[in-house]
Coordinates of N, CA, C and O in Angstrom, one line a residue:
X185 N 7.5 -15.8 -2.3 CA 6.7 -15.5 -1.2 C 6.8 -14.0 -0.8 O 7.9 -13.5 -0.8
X186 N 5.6 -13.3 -0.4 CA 5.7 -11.6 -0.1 C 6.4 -11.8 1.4 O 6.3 -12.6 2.3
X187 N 7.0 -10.7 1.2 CA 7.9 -10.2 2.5 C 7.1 -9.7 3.6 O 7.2 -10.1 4.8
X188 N 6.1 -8.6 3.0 CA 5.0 -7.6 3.7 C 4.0 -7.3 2.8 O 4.1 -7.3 1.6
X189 N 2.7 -7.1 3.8 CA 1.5 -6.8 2.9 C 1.1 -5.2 3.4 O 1.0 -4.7 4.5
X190 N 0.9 -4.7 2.3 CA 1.3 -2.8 2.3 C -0.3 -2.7 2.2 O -0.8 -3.4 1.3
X191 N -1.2 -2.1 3.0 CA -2.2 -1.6 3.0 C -1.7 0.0 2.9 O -0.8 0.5 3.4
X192 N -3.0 0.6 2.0 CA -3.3 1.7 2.0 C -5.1 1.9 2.0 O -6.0 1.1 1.6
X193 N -5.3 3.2 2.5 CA -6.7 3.9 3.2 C -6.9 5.1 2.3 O -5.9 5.8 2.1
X194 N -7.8 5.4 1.9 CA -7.7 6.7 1.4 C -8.5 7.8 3.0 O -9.7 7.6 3.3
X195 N -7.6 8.7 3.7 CA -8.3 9.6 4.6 C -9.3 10.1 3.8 O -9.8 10.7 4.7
X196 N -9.9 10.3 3.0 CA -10.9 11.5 2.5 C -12.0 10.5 1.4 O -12.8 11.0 0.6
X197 N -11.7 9.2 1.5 CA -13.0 8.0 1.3 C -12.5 8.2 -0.3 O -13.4 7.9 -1.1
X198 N -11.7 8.4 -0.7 CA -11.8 8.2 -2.6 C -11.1 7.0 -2.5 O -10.3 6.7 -1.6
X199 N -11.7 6.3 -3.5 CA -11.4 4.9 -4.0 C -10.1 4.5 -4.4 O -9.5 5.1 -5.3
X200 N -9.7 3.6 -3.6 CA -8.4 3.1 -3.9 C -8.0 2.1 -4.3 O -6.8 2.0 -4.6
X201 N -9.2 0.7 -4.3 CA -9.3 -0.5 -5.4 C -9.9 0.2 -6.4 O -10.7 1.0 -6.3
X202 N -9.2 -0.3 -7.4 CA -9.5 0.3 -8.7 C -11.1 -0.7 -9.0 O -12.2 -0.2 -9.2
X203 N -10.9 -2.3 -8.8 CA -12.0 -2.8 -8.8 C -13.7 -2.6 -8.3 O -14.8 -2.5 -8.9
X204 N -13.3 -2.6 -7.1 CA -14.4 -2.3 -6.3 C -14.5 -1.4 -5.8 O -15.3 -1.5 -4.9
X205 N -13.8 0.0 -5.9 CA -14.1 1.4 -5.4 C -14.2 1.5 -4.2 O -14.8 2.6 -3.9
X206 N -13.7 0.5 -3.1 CA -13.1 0.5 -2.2 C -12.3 1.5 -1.8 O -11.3 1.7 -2.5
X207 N -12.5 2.4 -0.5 CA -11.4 3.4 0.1 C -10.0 2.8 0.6 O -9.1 3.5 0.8
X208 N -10.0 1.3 0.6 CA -8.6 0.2 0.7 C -8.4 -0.4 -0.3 O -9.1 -0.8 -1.2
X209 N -6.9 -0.7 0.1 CA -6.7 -2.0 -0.7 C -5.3 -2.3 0.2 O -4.7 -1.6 0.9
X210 N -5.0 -3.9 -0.3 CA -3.5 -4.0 0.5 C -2.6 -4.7 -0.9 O -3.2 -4.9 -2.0
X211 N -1.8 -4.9 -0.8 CA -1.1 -5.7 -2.1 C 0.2 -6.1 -1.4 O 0.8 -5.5 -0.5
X212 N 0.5 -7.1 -1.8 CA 1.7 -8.2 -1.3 C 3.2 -7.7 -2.2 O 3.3 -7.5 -3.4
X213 N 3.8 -7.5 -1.3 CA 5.3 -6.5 -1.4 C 6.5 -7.6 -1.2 O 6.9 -8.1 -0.2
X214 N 6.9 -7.9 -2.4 CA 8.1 -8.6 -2.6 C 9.8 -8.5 -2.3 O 10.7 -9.3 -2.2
X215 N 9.5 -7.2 -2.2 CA 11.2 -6.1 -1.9 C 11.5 -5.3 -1.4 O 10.8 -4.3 -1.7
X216 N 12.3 -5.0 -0.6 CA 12.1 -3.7 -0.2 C 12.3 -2.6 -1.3 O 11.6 -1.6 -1.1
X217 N 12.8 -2.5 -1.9 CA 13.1 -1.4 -3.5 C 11.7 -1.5 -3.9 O 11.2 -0.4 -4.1
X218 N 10.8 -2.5 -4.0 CA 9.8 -2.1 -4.4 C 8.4 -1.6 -3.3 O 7.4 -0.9 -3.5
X219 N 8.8 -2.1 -2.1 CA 8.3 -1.4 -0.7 C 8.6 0.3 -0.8 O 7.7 1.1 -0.5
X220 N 9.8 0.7 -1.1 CA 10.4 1.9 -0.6 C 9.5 2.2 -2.0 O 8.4 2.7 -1.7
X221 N 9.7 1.9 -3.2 CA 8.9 2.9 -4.0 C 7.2 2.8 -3.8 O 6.6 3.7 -4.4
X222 N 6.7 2.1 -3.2 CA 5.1 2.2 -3.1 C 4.9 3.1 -1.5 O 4.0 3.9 -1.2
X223 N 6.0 2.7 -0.8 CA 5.7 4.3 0.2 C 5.8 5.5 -0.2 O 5.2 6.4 0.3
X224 N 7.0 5.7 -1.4 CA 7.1 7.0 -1.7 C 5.5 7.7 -2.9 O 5.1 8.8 -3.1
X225 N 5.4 6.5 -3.1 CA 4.0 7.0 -4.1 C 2.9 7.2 -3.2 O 1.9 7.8 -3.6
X226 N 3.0 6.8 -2.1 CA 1.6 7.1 -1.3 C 1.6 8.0 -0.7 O 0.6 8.5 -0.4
X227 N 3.1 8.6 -0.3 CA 3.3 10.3 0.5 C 2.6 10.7 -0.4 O 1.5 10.6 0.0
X228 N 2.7 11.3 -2.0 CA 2.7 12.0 -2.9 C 1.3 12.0 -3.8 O 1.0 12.6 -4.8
X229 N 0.6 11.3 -3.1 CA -1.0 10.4 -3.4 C -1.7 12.0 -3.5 O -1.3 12.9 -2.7
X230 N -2.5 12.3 -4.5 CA -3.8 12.9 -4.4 C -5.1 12.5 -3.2 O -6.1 13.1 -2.8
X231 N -4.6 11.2 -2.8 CA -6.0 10.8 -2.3 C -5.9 11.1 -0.5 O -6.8 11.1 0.4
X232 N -4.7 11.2 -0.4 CA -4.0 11.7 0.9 C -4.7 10.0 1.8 O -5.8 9.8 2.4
X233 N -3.2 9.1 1.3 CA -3.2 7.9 2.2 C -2.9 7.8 3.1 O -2.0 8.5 3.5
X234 N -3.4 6.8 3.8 CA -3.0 6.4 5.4 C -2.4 5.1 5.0 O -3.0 4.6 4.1
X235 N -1.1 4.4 5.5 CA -0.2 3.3 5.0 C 0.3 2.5 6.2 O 0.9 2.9 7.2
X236 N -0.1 1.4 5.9 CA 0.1 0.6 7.1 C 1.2 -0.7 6.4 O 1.2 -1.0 5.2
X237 N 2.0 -1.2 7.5 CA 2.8 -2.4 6.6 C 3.2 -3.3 7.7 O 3.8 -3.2 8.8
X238 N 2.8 -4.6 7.0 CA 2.4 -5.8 7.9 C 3.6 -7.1 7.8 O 3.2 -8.1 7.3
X239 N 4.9 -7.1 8.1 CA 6.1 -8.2 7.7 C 5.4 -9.5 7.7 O 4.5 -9.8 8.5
X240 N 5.7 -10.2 6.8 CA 4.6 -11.7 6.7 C 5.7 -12.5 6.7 O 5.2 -13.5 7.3
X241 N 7.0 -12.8 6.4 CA 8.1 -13.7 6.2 C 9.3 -12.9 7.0 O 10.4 -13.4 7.0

């Protein structure tokens, strides 16, 4: 079961579902080790994300 669901936004509208070229997406976050590494990929984003994170369990 996900722990937290990690949304990210792109501020500057580039696509951030790869599917539907959506400026969001959110994805279901199992760990924190793997939380802590999807925050640090989104500081470091080209697309300059906005990150929100939602505890579900």
């Amino acid at each position: 079961m996900p722990m937290w669901v990690l949304t990210a936004t792109s501020r500057t509208g580039q696509p951030v579902n790869t599917i539907t070229g959506a400026p969001t997406d959110s994805v279901n976050v199992y760990s924190q080790e793997d939380l802590d590494r999807r925050l640090a990929a989104a500081k470091s984003d080209p697309r300059d994300l906005e990150t929100t994170v939602r505890r579900v369990s």
